[in-house]
Coordinates of N, CA, C and O in Angstrom, one line a residue:
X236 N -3.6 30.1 14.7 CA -4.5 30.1 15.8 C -4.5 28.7 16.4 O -4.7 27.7 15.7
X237 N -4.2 28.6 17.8 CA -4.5 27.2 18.4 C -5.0 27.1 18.9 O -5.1 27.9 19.8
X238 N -5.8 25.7 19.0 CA -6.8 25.4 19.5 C -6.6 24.4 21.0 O -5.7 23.6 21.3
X239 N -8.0 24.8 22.2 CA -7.3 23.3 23.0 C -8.5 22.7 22.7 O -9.5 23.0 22.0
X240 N -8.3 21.2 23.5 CA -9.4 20.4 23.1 C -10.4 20.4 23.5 O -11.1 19.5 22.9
X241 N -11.0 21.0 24.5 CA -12.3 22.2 24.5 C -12.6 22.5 23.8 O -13.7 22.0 23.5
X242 N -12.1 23.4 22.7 CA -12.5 23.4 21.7 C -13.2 22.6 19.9 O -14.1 22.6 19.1
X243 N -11.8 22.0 20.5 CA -11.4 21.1 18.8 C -12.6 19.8 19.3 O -13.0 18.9 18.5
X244 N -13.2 19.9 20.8 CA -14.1 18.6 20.4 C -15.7 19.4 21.0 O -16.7 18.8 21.5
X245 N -15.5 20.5 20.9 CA -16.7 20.9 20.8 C -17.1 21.3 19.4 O -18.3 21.6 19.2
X246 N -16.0 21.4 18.2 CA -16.5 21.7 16.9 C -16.2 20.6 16.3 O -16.7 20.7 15.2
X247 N -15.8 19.5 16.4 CA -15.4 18.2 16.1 C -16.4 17.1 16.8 O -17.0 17.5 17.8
X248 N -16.5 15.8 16.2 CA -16.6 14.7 16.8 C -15.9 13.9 17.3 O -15.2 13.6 16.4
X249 N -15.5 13.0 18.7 CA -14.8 12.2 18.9 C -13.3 12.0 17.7 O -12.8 12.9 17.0
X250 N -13.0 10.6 17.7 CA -11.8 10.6 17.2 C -11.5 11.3 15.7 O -10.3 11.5 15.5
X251 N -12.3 11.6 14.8 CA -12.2 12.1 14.0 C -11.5 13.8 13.9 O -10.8 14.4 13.0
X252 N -12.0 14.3 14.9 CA -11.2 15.7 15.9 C -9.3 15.6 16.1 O -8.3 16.3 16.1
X253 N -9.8 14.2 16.4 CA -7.7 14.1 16.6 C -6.9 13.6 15.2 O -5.7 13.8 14.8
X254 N -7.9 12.8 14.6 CA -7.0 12.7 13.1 C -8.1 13.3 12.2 O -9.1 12.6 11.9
X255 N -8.0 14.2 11.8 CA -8.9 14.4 10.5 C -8.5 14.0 9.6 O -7.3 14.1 9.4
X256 N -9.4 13.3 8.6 CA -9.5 13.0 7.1 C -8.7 14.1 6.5 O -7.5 13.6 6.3
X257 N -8.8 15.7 6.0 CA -8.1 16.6 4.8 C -8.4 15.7 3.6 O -9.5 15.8 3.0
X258 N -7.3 14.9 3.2 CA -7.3 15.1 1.8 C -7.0 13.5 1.4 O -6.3 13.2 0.4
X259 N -7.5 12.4 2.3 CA -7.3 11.4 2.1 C -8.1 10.5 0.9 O -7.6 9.5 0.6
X260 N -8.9 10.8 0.5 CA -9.9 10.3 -0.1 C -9.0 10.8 -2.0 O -8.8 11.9 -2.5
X261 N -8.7 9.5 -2.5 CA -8.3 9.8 -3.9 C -9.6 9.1 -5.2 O -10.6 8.3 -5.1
X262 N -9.4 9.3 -5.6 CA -10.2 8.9 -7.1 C -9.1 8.2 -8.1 O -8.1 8.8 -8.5
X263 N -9.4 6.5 -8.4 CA -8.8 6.2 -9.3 C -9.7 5.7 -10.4 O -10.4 4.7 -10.1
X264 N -9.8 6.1 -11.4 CA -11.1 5.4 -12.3 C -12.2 6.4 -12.2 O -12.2 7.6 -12.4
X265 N -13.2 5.5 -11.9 CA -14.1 6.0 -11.0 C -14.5 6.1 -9.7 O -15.4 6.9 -9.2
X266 N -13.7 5.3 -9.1 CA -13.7 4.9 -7.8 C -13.0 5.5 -6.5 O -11.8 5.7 -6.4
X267 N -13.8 5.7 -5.7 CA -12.7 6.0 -4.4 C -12.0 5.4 -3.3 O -12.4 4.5 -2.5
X268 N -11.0 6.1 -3.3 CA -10.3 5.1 -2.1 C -9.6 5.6 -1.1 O -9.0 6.5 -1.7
X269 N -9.3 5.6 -0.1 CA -8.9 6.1 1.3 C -7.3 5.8 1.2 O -7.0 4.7 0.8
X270 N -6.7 6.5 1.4 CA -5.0 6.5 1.7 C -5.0 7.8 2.9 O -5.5 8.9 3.1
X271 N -4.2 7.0 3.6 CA -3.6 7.6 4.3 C -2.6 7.1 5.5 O -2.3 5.9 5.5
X272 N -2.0 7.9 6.4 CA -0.7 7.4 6.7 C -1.0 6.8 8.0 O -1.9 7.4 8.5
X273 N -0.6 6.0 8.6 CA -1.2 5.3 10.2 C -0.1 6.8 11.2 O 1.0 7.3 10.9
X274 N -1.0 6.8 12.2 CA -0.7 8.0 13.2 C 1.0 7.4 13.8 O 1.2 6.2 14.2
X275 N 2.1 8.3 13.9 CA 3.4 7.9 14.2 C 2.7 6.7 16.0 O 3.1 5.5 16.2
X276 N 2.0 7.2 16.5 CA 1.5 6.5 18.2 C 1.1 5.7 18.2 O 0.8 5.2 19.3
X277 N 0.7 4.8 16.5 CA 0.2 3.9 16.4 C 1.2 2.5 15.9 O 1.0 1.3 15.8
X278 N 2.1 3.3 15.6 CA 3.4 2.0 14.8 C 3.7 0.6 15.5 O 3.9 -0.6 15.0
X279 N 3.6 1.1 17.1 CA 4.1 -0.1 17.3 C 3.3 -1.3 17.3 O 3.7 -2.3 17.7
X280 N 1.7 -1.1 16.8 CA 1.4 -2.2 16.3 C 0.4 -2.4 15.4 O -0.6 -3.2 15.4
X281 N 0.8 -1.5 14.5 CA 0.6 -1.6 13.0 C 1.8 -1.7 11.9 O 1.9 -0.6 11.3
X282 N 2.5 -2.6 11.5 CA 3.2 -2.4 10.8 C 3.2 -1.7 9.0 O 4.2 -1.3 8.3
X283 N 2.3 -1.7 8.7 CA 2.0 -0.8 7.5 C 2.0 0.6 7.7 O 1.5 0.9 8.8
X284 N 2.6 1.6 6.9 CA 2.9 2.7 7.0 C 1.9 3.7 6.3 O 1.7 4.8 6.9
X285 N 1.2 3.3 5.3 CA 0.1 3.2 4.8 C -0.9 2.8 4.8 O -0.8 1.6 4.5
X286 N -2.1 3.1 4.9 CA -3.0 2.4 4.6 C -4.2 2.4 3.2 O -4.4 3.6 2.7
X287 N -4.7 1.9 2.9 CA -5.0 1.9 1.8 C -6.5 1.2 1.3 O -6.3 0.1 0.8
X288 N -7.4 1.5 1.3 CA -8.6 0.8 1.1 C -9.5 1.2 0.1 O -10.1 2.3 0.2
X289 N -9.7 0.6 -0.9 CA -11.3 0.9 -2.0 C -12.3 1.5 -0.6 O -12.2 1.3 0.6
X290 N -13.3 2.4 -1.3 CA -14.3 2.9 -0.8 C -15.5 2.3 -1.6 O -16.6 2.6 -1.3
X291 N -15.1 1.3 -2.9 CA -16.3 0.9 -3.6 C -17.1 1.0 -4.0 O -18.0 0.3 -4.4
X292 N -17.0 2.7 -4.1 CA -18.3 3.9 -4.6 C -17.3 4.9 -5.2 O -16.2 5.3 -5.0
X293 N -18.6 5.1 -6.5 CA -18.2 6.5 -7.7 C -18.7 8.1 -7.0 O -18.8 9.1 -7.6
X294 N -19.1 7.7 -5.8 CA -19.4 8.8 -5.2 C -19.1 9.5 -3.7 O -19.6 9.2 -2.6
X295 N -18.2 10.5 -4.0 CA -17.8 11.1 -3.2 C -18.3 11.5 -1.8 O -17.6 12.5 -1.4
X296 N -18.8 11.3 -1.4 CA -20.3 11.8 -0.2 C -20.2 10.3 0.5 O -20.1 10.1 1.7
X297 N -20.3 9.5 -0.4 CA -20.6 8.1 0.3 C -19.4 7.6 0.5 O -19.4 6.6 1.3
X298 N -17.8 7.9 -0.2 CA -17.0 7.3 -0.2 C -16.2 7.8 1.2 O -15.3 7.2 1.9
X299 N -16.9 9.7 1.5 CA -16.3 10.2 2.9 C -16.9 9.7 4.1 O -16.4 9.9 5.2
X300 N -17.6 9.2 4.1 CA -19.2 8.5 4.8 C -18.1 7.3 5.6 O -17.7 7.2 6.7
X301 N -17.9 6.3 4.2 CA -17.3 5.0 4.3 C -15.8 5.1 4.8 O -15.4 4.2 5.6
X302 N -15.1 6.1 4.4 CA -14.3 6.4 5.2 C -13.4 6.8 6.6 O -12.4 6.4 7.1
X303 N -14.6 7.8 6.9 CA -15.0 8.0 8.3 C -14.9 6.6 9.1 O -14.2 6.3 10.0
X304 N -15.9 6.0 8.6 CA -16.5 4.4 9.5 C -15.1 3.9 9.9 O -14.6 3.7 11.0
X305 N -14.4 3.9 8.3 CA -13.4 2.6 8.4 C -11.6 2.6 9.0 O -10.7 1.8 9.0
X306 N -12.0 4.2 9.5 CA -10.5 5.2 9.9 C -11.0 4.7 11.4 O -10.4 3.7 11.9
X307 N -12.2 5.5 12.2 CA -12.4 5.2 13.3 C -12.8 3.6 13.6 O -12.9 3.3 14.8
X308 N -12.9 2.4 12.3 CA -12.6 1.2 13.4 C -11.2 0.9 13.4 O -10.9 0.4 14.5
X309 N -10.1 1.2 12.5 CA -9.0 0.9 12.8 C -8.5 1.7 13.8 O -7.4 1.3 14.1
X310 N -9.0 2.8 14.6 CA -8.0 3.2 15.5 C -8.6 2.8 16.6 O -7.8 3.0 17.6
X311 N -9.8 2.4 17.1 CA -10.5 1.9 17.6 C -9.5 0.7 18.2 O -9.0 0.8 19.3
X312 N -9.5 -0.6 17.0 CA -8.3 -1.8 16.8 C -6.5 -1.4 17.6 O -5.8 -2.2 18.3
X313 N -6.2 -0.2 17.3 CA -5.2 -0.3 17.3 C -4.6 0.6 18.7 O -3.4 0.6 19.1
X314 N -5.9 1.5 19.4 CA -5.9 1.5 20.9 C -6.3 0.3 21.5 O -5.7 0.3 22.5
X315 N -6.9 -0.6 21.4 CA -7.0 -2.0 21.7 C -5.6 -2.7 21.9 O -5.0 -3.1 22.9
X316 N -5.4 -2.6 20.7 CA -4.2 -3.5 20.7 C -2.8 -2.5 21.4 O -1.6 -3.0 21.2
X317 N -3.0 -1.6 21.9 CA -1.7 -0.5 22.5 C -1.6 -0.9 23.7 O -0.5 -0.9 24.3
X318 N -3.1 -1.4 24.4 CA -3.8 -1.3 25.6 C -3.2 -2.7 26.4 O -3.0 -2.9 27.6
X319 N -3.2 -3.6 25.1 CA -2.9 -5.1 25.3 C -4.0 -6.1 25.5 O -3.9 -7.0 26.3
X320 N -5.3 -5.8 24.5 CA -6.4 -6.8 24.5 C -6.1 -7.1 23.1 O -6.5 -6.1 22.5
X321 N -5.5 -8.0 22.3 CA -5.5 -8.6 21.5 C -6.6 -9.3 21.3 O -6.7 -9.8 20.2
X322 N -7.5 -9.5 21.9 CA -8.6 -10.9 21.7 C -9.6 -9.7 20.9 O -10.1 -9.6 19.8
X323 N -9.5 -8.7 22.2 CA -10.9 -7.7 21.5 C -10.5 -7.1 20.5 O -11.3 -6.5 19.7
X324 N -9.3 -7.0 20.3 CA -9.0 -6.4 18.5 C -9.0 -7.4 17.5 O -8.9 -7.0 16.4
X325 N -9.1 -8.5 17.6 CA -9.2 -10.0 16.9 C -10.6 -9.9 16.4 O -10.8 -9.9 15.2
X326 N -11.4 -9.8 17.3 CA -13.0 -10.1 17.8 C -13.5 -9.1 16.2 O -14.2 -9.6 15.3
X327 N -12.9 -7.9 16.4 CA -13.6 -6.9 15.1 C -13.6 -7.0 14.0 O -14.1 -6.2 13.3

């Protein structure tokens, strides 16, 4: 079934609609942490292929929470920097 984006952001929020989270959130320890792969549209100016961040919580609810935040400031950053404002992706 496919969707257009009429849709996908009337059941979705903003950027999280165009990349969804699924299955990014791992457990090492106790702890959680965010992996996931940077979007192919974003390479040319992110050089990591991964990304990878502690969520610094043993709980899963807060660690999807913290996640969310920290996926949409990096793409936030990294349309900034596609756009060619370097200052205002510095600035964050």
């Amino acid at each position: 079934m496919a969707l257009d984006f009429g849709t996908l952001f009337s059941t979705q929020i903003g950027i999280q609609a165009l990349y969804p989270m699924r299955d990014s959130l791992i457990q090492i320890g106790k702890t959680w942490h965010l992996r996931r792969r940077v979007p192919n549209r974003f390479k040319p100016v992110e050089p990591r292929e991964v990304i990878k961040k502690s969520l610094k919580t043993d709980s899963r609810a807060v660690a999807a929470q913290k996640a969310v935040a920290y996926w949409n400031e990096l793409i936030e950053n990294w349309e900034l920097l596609l756009a060619g404002d370097v200052t205002g992706a510095r600035e964050r």
